[in-house]
Short mmCIF file of C-alpha atoms in Angstrom, two decimals:
data_model
loop_
_atom_site.label_atom_id
_atom_site.label_comp_id
_atom_site.label_asym_id
_atom_site.label_seq_id
_atom_site.Cartn_x
_atom_site.Cartn_y
_atom_site.Cartn_z
CA MET A 1 -76.65 -0.42 -38.32
CA GLU A 2 -79.66 0.62 -36.31
CA ALA A 3 -79.94 4.12 -34.62
CA VAL A 4 -80.49 4.46 -31.05
CA ARG A 5 -83.19 6.94 -29.85
CA ASN A 6 -83.09 9.11 -26.58
CA ASP A 7 -80.17 7.26 -25.25
CA ILE A 8 -78.47 9.39 -22.73
CA VAL A 9 -75.55 8.63 -20.61
CA ARG A 10 -74.47 11.22 -18.01
CA ILE A 11 -70.91 10.97 -16.58
CA GLY A 12 -70.70 13.75 -14.16
CA GLN A 13 -71.35 16.98 -15.98
CA LEU A 14 -70.85 15.22 -19.27
CA GLU A 15 -73.56 14.04 -21.61
CA LEU A 16 -73.30 11.54 -24.33
CA ARG A 17 -76.59 10.95 -26.43
CA PHE A 18 -75.90 7.89 -28.46
CA LEU A 19 -77.06 7.73 -32.14
CA ILE A 20 -75.42 4.24 -33.11
CA SER A 21 -73.95 1.66 -30.66
CA GLU A 22 -73.33 -1.37 -32.87
CA VAL A 23 -70.15 -3.66 -33.46
CA GLY A 24 -68.98 -1.67 -36.40
CA ALA A 25 -69.19 1.74 -34.87
CA THR A 26 -70.30 3.81 -31.77
CA VAL A 27 -71.57 7.29 -32.60
CA PHE A 28 -72.98 9.89 -29.98
CA GLU A 29 -73.06 13.69 -29.38
CA PHE A 30 -70.52 14.52 -26.47
CA THR A 31 -71.55 17.52 -24.58
CA VAL A 32 -69.02 19.15 -22.38
CA PRO A 33 -69.75 22.15 -20.26
CA SER A 34 -67.25 24.96 -19.50
CA ARG A 35 -64.38 23.60 -17.21
CA ALA A 36 -66.19 20.20 -16.66
CA ARG A 37 -63.90 17.30 -15.34
CA VAL A 38 -63.14 15.07 -18.54
CA PRO A 39 -61.61 11.49 -19.06
CA ALA A 40 -57.95 11.27 -18.21
CA PRO A 41 -55.49 10.95 -20.96
CA HIS A 42 -55.67 7.28 -22.49
CA ASN A 43 -55.36 5.52 -25.72
CA HIS A 44 -57.55 2.97 -27.71
CA ARG A 45 -56.04 -0.26 -28.04
CA ASP A 46 -58.38 -1.40 -30.95
CA ALA A 47 -60.41 1.57 -32.05
CA ASP A 48 -59.96 4.90 -33.96
CA GLU A 49 -61.77 8.00 -33.19
CA PHE A 50 -63.01 10.82 -35.01
CA LEU A 51 -64.69 14.18 -33.65
CA TYR A 52 -66.61 16.57 -35.67
CA GLY A 53 -67.26 20.07 -33.90
CA LEU A 54 -71.06 21.07 -33.37
CA GLU A 55 -70.80 23.87 -31.14
CA GLY A 56 -68.67 25.72 -28.70
CA ALA A 57 -64.93 24.92 -28.68
CA LEU A 58 -63.28 21.31 -27.27
CA THR A 59 -59.68 21.31 -26.59
CA VAL A 60 -58.39 17.78 -27.75
CA ILE A 61 -54.82 17.03 -26.76
CA VAL A 62 -53.38 14.17 -29.04
CA ASP A 63 -49.76 13.05 -28.59
CA GLY A 64 -48.90 16.28 -26.82
CA GLN A 65 -50.26 18.52 -29.40
CA MET A 66 -53.19 20.64 -28.68
CA HIS A 67 -56.04 21.25 -31.32
CA GLU A 68 -59.30 23.35 -30.79
CA ILE A 69 -62.22 21.85 -32.24
CA ARG A 70 -65.12 24.21 -33.24
CA ALA A 71 -68.20 23.89 -35.43
CA GLY A 72 -67.23 22.53 -38.56
CA ASP A 73 -63.82 21.36 -37.62
CA ALA A 74 -62.73 17.73 -37.34
CA ILE A 75 -60.23 15.63 -36.12
CA PHE A 76 -58.91 12.00 -36.38
CA ILE A 77 -57.47 10.06 -33.31
CA PRO A 78 -55.79 6.88 -34.45
CA ARG A 79 -55.74 3.83 -32.31
CA GLY A 80 -52.68 3.94 -30.02
CA ALA A 81 -52.41 7.84 -29.99
CA VAL A 82 -52.61 9.32 -26.45
CA HIS A 83 -55.52 11.66 -25.99
CA HIS A 84 -57.79 13.68 -23.89
CA HIS A 85 -60.51 16.25 -24.01
CA GLU A 86 -60.89 19.43 -22.20
CA ASN A 87 -63.31 22.51 -22.45
CA LEU A 88 -61.19 25.50 -21.31
CA HIS A 89 -63.70 27.98 -22.70
CA ASP A 90 -66.79 29.67 -21.57
CA GLY A 91 -70.01 27.95 -22.87
CA THR A 92 -70.82 24.39 -23.62
CA ALA A 93 -68.83 22.19 -26.33
CA LYS A 94 -70.36 19.70 -28.30
CA VAL A 95 -68.82 17.49 -30.93
CA LEU A 96 -70.04 14.30 -32.67
CA ALA A 97 -67.81 11.42 -31.71
CA THR A 98 -67.58 8.11 -33.96
CA ILE A 99 -65.41 5.15 -32.66
CA THR A 100 -64.75 2.34 -34.99
CA PRO A 101 -64.96 -0.38 -34.77
CA GLY A 102 -67.67 -0.07 -32.07
CA THR A 103 -65.72 -1.82 -29.31
CA ILE A 104 -66.04 1.11 -27.03
CA GLY A 105 -69.69 1.16 -26.91
CA ARG A 106 -72.60 2.28 -24.67
CA ARG A 107 -71.89 -0.32 -22.17
CA TYR A 108 -68.34 1.16 -21.34
CA PHE A 109 -69.90 4.52 -20.57
CA GLU A 110 -72.58 3.02 -18.63
CA GLU A 111 -70.07 1.37 -16.32
CA ILE A 112 -67.83 4.31 -16.17
CA ALA A 113 -70.88 6.35 -15.06
CA GLU A 114 -71.61 4.21 -12.21
CA VAL A 115 -68.08 4.71 -10.93
CA VAL A 116 -67.92 8.44 -11.17
CA ASN A 117 -71.48 9.42 -10.38
CA VAL A 118 -70.92 8.87 -6.65
CA PRO A 119 -70.80 11.07 -3.59
CA GLY A 120 -67.12 11.62 -2.80
CA LYS A 121 -64.36 10.69 -4.95
CA PRO A 122 -64.55 7.62 -7.58
CA ASP A 123 -62.94 4.48 -7.16
CA LEU A 124 -59.97 4.99 -9.71
CA ALA A 125 -58.46 1.44 -9.56
CA ASN A 126 -62.17 0.35 -10.54
CA ALA A 127 -62.51 2.94 -13.19
CA ASN A 128 -59.14 1.76 -14.72
CA GLU A 129 -60.07 -1.80 -14.53
CA ILE A 130 -63.19 -0.88 -16.63
CA MET A 131 -61.17 1.07 -19.14
CA LEU A 132 -58.64 -1.82 -19.64
CA ARG A 133 -61.77 -4.40 -20.12
CA HIS A 134 -63.11 -2.32 -22.67
CA GLY A 135 -59.89 -1.60 -24.72
CA LEU A 136 -58.96 1.94 -23.10
CA VAL A 137 -55.38 2.29 -21.78
CA PRO A 138 -54.91 4.85 -19.26
CA VAL A 139 -51.54 6.79 -19.16
#
């Protein structure tokens, strides 16, 4: 796998800095400002996700259970598990996210950014279509 350099995608207030975006794995730093809008609850049809805390605290809800991920903490989210992320704390949260295999890659996040980063309200039907096409199932 080849590393990606200076590859940042912004979705609203969220920032994703891609380190690897390959068929085998997608790896990125996920930065979430305090109380920023984050993805709606969803599951991954074909991929597992692993989060490792780098700074701050990210609240991760997996199948209805709340987990606080701080620097040095980790969580595994198996494919099919309903989850979403929130930063309920003051200060920025940052985690290292790994998705395996890399079926949910940089292109997915770019397409979602095009829908979200618009004046006014995003087109949720279009966002749902993009999610489904890339193997994310909104719930």
